[in-house]
Structures are given as structure tokens and as C-alpha cells.
Amino acid sequence: MLSTPPVGRFAPSPTGRMHLGNVFTALISWLSVKSRGGRWILRIEDLDTQRSRMEYAKQIEEDLLWLGLEWDEGGLDDKGANGPYSQSRRSEIYSQYLAKLSGHTYPCFCKRGDIMATQAPHQSDGRIIYSGKCRPDSFPAPEATSPHSTRIVVPNRYIHFTDRMYGEQRVNLAQECGDFVVRRADGAFGYQLAVVIDDALMGVTEVVRGSDLLLSAAQQIYIYELLGFAAPEFAHVPLLFSPDSDRRLSKRDASLSMEALRKNYSAEELIGMLANIAGLRSTPTPVSANELLEDFDFGLIHRAEHLRAPYV
């Protein structure tokens, strides 16, 4: 019996120009599904309306096409039947599904500053585990009339999943995640909720993204369970770190932004460089994304906490 072709996605935030690390993740995601005859979705994650810009979203599309990473569905023109593909235009959908979680959510009146001041970061990335100060004694929680965020209550239980890169994972929701925000006080929907709804409704079966989001998989699997959706397969790839420091790449690294890289390299040179960093090629010889498809093997990608970006 033939297996169903996978559906993957790349979901960048249009808050600046892509850097080499973003392109690395996009490339691995694209290769993973396209090498098996699957579909690749481009979704614009612009929940942060204050920092997101249309011009950045257009640049993301232009850069992906220049690299040869064409999407089958999504993008700014909403190609496909599962749109809209920009999160800023999906609020109605999120509201419908948040209502279905009403027996598991409660209003929270705590300010982020108060939480930060009273609790030490629990995770290496500075994640704060919420104390449960506003959690009610029973559910459904009473309705609130004053401004508040909405949190989802998590049980003291383990979420088990197998990551395609990092193997077996075992995460205690209460101890490692805590009750987390699914809608902010300003009305913006939380990432953990929005991404689950989007991936489920768009038929995504494989999520390839940076290893900094590994812990988020447990939170998202919990929401998948509550909403009755099947969770996708997860593959968290190593982050690219700066060539001269122990700091992951960010949009502040101007020399490794697509604006600078496109001035100094061809698309094939960049793809070859990334294929070499990943472990897909023994040398950084220029190569197109399409040329990598035939012998792409996820098992060749380096299993490391992070990979070092080259000097450019």
C-alpha cells in the first residue's frame, strides 16, 4: 500500500529580512517533503501586527523563489483551498476554536512584568513557568469583564513524542511548560494556539522548524488532543549560530541577511553552502535545491544542538 505524500510548511514571521538560519530551515523543510512527492505550504505568521510588515512578507516570497524554493500552496496570493494563509486574517477561525477550549481556559490578570519579577527563568531560553496565580478552583472558569489574557490549564502529566532529529521526548506539561497564554490581553492570539489550528486545517503532516521550538511541540500536542486533531510529525533542526560567537543568528545579523547574501552569492552557492553545513554534501560546491532532491536523506543531517554558520 502506497503511503500518502507528506504535507510540510514554512511559516516565517515578516518582521525583517530572512537570514541564513531561516533559509537553512526552509531548505530542509522543502527538501524533506518534495523529495517524497509531497506539498509545501508557505504561511505568513504575522500575529505580531506591530512588527510585521507587508514589504517583509513580499521579500520573503522573492527570496524563496530566487533560491528555487517554490511553494505549492499559500503565500500572499492565497494559492490553495485552505486560506487565508496570513495569520492576521484568520482571527475568526481562531475564535471559533478557542471557544471549544472554554472548559480548559481561564482569564489571567497578571502582567508580564509581574511574572518576570517574581519567578526565575526555568528554561535555558528564559522561559517563565507561570505560577497559576489566576487559575480558578473549578472549570469552566467564571467570565471576566475587565481586560485579561486567556490561559489554558495544563495537567501534571507527560507528553511523549518522537522527534525526527532528536529522538524520544518526554515533557511534563505542568513542570516544564505551565499554564500558557492562548490569547493576549490586547486580543492577539497566542502562537501555540494559532499554529495548531493552522497546521490542522491546512492538512500539515510534517513540521520542520528550529530546535528552539522543541519544547513547544509538547504544548501543541496537548492542544491537538483537546481539539481532536491528529498531531503532525515533528523534526526540529539545529539552529545556525554566528560564526564568531555562541549566539544564534537573528535578523540583526546584517552580514548574513538575504539582502547582503544576494549581493555576494548566487542561489546555487548559498544552497551548496547550506547543504555542506547540514551534512548533505561533503563540500560547499554550488548546487541547486532541485539537484539535492534525488539523494536527500534526513538521516545525513548533523544531530547537534547547533551548527556554525560560515564566515561570509
PDB file of N, CA and C in Angstrom, residues 58-102:
ATOM      1  N   LYS A  58       6.636  40.223   1.296  1.00  0.00           N
ATOM      2  CA  LYS A  58       6.940  40.171  -0.140  1.00  0.00           C
ATOM      3  C   LYS A  58       8.400  39.796  -0.382  1.00  0.00           C
ATOM      4  N   GLN A  59       9.297  40.320   0.478  1.00  0.00           N
ATOM      5  CA  GLN A  59      10.720  39.981   0.345  1.00  0.00           C
ATOM      6  C   GLN A  59      10.960  38.501   0.624  1.00  0.00           C
ATOM      7  N   ILE A  60      10.244  37.951   1.598  1.00  0.00           N
ATOM      8  CA  ILE A  60      10.366  36.524   1.899  1.00  0.00           C
ATOM      9  C   ILE A  60      10.007  35.707   0.667  1.00  0.00           C
ATOM     10  N   GLU A  61       8.899  36.045   0.029  1.00  0.00           N
ATOM     11  CA  GLU A  61       8.489  35.319  -1.171  1.00  0.00           C
ATOM     12  C   GLU A  61       9.531  35.454  -2.279  1.00  0.00           C
ATOM     13  N   GLU A  62      10.017  36.671  -2.497  1.00  0.00           N
ATOM     14  CA  GLU A  62      11.008  36.893  -3.541  1.00  0.00           C
ATOM     15  C   GLU A  62      12.284  36.096  -3.281  1.00  0.00           C
ATOM     16  N   ASP A  63      12.717  36.073  -2.016  1.00  0.00           N
ATOM     17  CA  ASP A  63      13.944  35.354  -1.670  1.00  0.00           C
ATOM     18  C   ASP A  63      13.771  33.845  -1.855  1.00  0.00           C
ATOM     19  N   LEU A  64      12.627  33.305  -1.457  1.00  0.00           N
ATOM     20  CA  LEU A  64      12.382  31.869  -1.624  1.00  0.00           C
ATOM     21  C   LEU A  64      12.374  31.479  -3.100  1.00  0.00           C
ATOM     22  N   LEU A  65      11.723  32.286  -3.914  1.00  0.00           N
ATOM     23  CA  LEU A  65      11.688  31.993  -5.349  1.00  0.00           C
ATOM     24  C   LEU A  65      13.073  32.096  -5.973  1.00  0.00           C
ATOM     25  N   TRP A  66      13.851  33.080  -5.530  1.00  0.00           N
ATOM     26  CA  TRP A  66      15.224  33.237  -6.026  1.00  0.00           C
ATOM     27  C   TRP A  66      16.070  32.019  -5.682  1.00  0.00           C
ATOM     28  N   LEU A  67      15.809  31.434  -4.513  1.00  0.00           N
ATOM     29  CA  LEU A  67      16.540  30.248  -4.067  1.00  0.00           C
ATOM     30  C   LEU A  67      16.055  28.967  -4.742  1.00  0.00           C
ATOM     31  N   GLY A  68      14.933  29.039  -5.426  1.00  0.00           N
ATOM     32  CA  GLY A  68      14.373  27.837  -6.055  1.00  0.00           C
ATOM     33  C   GLY A  68      13.463  27.053  -5.143  1.00  0.00           C
ATOM     34  N   LEU A  69      13.011  27.678  -4.043  1.00  0.00           N
ATOM     35  CA  LEU A  69      12.140  27.003  -3.080  1.00  0.00           C
ATOM     36  C   LEU A  69      10.705  27.475  -3.308  1.00  0.00           C
ATOM     37  N   GLU A  70      10.083  26.919  -4.317  1.00  0.00           N
ATOM     38  CA  GLU A  70       8.723  27.343  -4.670  1.00  0.00           C
ATOM     39  C   GLU A  70       7.706  26.565  -3.850  1.00  0.00           C
ATOM     40  N   TRP A  71       6.663  27.229  -3.424  1.00  0.00           N
ATOM     41  CA  TRP A  71       5.627  26.606  -2.618  1.00  0.00           C
ATOM     42  C   TRP A  71       4.476  26.152  -3.521  1.00  0.00           C
ATOM     43  N   ASP A  72       3.734  25.149  -3.045  1.00  0.00           N
ATOM     44  CA  ASP A  72       2.591  24.609  -3.791  1.00  0.00           C
ATOM     45  C   ASP A  72       1.282  25.246  -3.366  1.00  0.00           C
ATOM     46  N   GLU A  73       1.281  25.809  -2.175  1.00  0.00           N
ATOM     47  CA  GLU A  73       0.044  26.329  -1.598  1.00  0.00           C
ATOM     48  C   GLU A  73       0.400  27.479  -0.665  1.00  0.00           C
ATOM     49  N   GLY A  74      -0.492  28.449  -0.581  1.00  0.00           N
ATOM     50  CA  GLY A  74      -0.285  29.539   0.354  1.00  0.00           C
ATOM     51  C   GLY A  74       0.332  30.765  -0.267  1.00  0.00           C
ATOM     52  N   GLY A  75       1.060  31.509   0.556  1.00  0.00           N
ATOM     53  CA  GLY A  75       1.651  32.755   0.107  1.00  0.00           C
ATOM     54  C   GLY A  75       0.661  33.898   0.156  1.00  0.00           C
ATOM     55  N   LEU A  76       1.122  35.063  -0.236  1.00  0.00           N
ATOM     56  CA  LEU A  76       0.298  36.262  -0.152  1.00  0.00           C
ATOM     57  C   LEU A  76      -0.887  36.237  -1.109  1.00  0.00           C
ATOM     58  N   ASP A  77      -0.791  35.438  -2.180  1.00  0.00           N
ATOM     59  CA  ASP A  77      -1.917  35.372  -3.114  1.00  0.00           C
ATOM     60  C   ASP A  77      -2.910  34.272  -2.749  1.00  0.00           C
ATOM     61  N   ASP A  78      -2.710  33.632  -1.574  1.00  0.00           N
ATOM     62  CA  ASP A  78      -3.642  32.624  -1.068  1.00  0.00           C
ATOM     63  C   ASP A  78      -3.903  31.499  -2.070  1.00  0.00           C
ATOM     64  N   LYS A  79      -2.840  30.998  -2.680  1.00  0.00           N
ATOM     65  CA  LYS A  79      -2.983  29.876  -3.615  1.00  0.00           C
ATOM     66  C   LYS A  79      -3.368  28.618  -2.845  1.00  0.00           C
ATOM     67  N   GLY A  80      -4.532  28.053  -3.159  1.00  0.00           N
ATOM     68  CA  GLY A  80      -4.976  26.856  -2.461  1.00  0.00           C
ATOM     69  C   GLY A  80      -6.328  27.053  -1.802  1.00  0.00           C
ATOM     70  N   ALA A  81      -6.868  25.957  -1.275  1.00  0.00           N
ATOM     71  CA  ALA A  81      -8.233  25.964  -0.741  1.00  0.00           C
ATOM     72  C   ALA A  81      -8.304  26.139   0.770  1.00  0.00           C
ATOM     73  N   ASN A  82      -7.163  26.308   1.436  1.00  0.00           N
ATOM     74  CA  ASN A  82      -7.164  26.336   2.901  1.00  0.00           C
ATOM     75  C   ASN A  82      -6.830  27.702   3.488  1.00  0.00           C
ATOM     76  N   GLY A  83      -6.999  28.742   2.689  1.00  0.00           N
ATOM     77  CA  GLY A  83      -6.656  30.091   3.128  1.00  0.00           C
ATOM     78  C   GLY A  83      -7.707  30.704   4.037  1.00  0.00           C
ATOM     79  N   PRO A  84      -7.470  31.926   4.476  1.00  0.00           N
ATOM     80  CA  PRO A  84      -6.287  32.722   4.125  1.00  0.00           C
ATOM     81  C   PRO A  84      -5.021  32.151   4.766  1.00  0.00           C
ATOM     82  N   TYR A  85      -3.876  32.491   4.170  1.00  0.00           N
ATOM     83  CA  TYR A  85      -2.606  31.931   4.613  1.00  0.00           C
ATOM     84  C   TYR A  85      -1.765  32.926   5.397  1.00  0.00           C
ATOM     85  N   SER A  86      -2.359  34.062   5.757  1.00  0.00           N
ATOM     86  CA  SER A  86      -1.717  35.019   6.652  1.00  0.00           C
ATOM     87  C   SER A  86      -2.481  34.996   7.971  1.00  0.00           C
ATOM     88  N   GLN A  87      -1.785  34.791   9.079  1.00  0.00           N
ATOM     89  CA  GLN A  87      -2.457  34.624  10.358  1.00  0.00           C
ATOM     90  C   GLN A  87      -3.259  35.855  10.778  1.00  0.00           C
ATOM     91  N   SER A  88      -2.838  37.027  10.347  1.00  0.00           N
ATOM     92  CA  SER A  88      -3.557  38.245  10.723  1.00  0.00           C
ATOM     93  C   SER A  88      -4.981  38.262  10.169  1.00  0.00           C
ATOM     94  N   ARG A  89      -5.259  37.387   9.188  1.00  0.00           N
ATOM     95  CA  ARG A  89      -6.593  37.343   8.588  1.00  0.00           C
ATOM     96  C   ARG A  89      -7.374  36.091   9.002  1.00  0.00           C
ATOM     97  N   ARG A  90      -6.906  35.424  10.050  1.00  0.00           N
ATOM     98  CA  ARG A  90      -7.542  34.181  10.478  1.00  0.00           C
ATOM     99  C   ARG A  90      -8.156  34.274  11.885  1.00  0.00           C
ATOM    100  N   SER A  91      -8.353  35.491  12.373  1.00  0.00           N
ATOM    101  CA  SER A  91      -8.847  35.677  13.741  1.00  0.00           C
ATOM    102  C   SER A  91     -10.194  35.008  13.989  1.00  0.00           C
ATOM    103  N   GLU A  92     -11.087  35.076  13.009  1.00  0.00           N
ATOM    104  CA  GLU A  92     -12.403  34.448  13.175  1.00  0.00           C
ATOM    105  C   GLU A  92     -12.272  32.946  13.393  1.00  0.00           C
ATOM    106  N   ILE A  93     -11.384  32.347  12.649  1.00  0.00           N
ATOM    107  CA  ILE A  93     -11.158  30.893  12.776  1.00  0.00           C
ATOM    108  C   ILE A  93     -10.611  30.578  14.163  1.00  0.00           C
ATOM    109  N   TYR A  94      -9.632  31.361  14.618  1.00  0.00           N
ATOM    110  CA  TYR A  94      -9.060  31.117  15.941  1.00  0.00           C
ATOM    111  C   TYR A  94     -10.106  31.274  17.041  1.00  0.00           C
ATOM    112  N   SER A  95     -10.982  32.266  16.895  1.00  0.00           N
ATOM    113  CA  SER A  95     -12.027  32.498  17.905  1.00  0.00           C
ATOM    114  C   SER A  95     -12.944  31.286  18.028  1.00  0.00           C
ATOM    115  N   GLN A  96     -13.289  30.696  16.897  1.00  0.00           N
ATOM    116  CA  GLN A  96     -14.181  29.531  16.908  1.00  0.00           C
ATOM    117  C   GLN A  96     -13.563  28.368  17.679  1.00  0.00           C
ATOM    118  N   TYR A  97     -12.281  28.147  17.465  1.00  0.00           N
ATOM    119  CA  TYR A  97     -11.637  27.015  18.126  1.00  0.00           C
ATOM    120  C   TYR A  97     -11.284  27.327  19.579  1.00  0.00           C
ATOM    121  N   LEU A  98     -10.999  28.578  19.879  1.00  0.00           N
ATOM    122  CA  LEU A  98     -10.762  28.941  21.275  1.00  0.00           C
ATOM    123  C   LEU A  98     -12.021  28.702  22.103  1.00  0.00           C
ATOM    124  N   ALA A  99     -13.189  28.972  21.520  1.00  0.00           N
ATOM    125  CA  ALA A  99     -14.448  28.733  22.221  1.00  0.00           C
ATOM    126  C   ALA A  99     -14.614  27.259  22.581  1.00  0.00           C
ATOM    127  N   LYS A 100     -14.089  26.367  21.732  1.00  0.00           N
ATOM    128  CA  LYS A 100     -14.183  24.932  22.000  1.00  0.00           C
ATOM    129  C   LYS A 100     -13.313  24.503  23.175  1.00  0.00           C
ATOM    130  N   LEU A 101     -12.370  25.378  23.556  1.00  0.00           N
ATOM    131  CA  LEU A 101     -11.481  25.074  24.683  1.00  0.00           C
ATOM    132  C   LEU A 101     -11.937  25.730  25.979  1.00  0.00           C
ATOM    133  N   SER A 102     -13.134  26.287  25.988  1.00  0.00           N
ATOM    134  CA  SER A 102     -13.586  27.093  27.137  1.00  0.00           C
ATOM    135  C   SER A 102     -13.542  26.341  28.465  1.00  0.00           C
TER     136      SER A 102
END
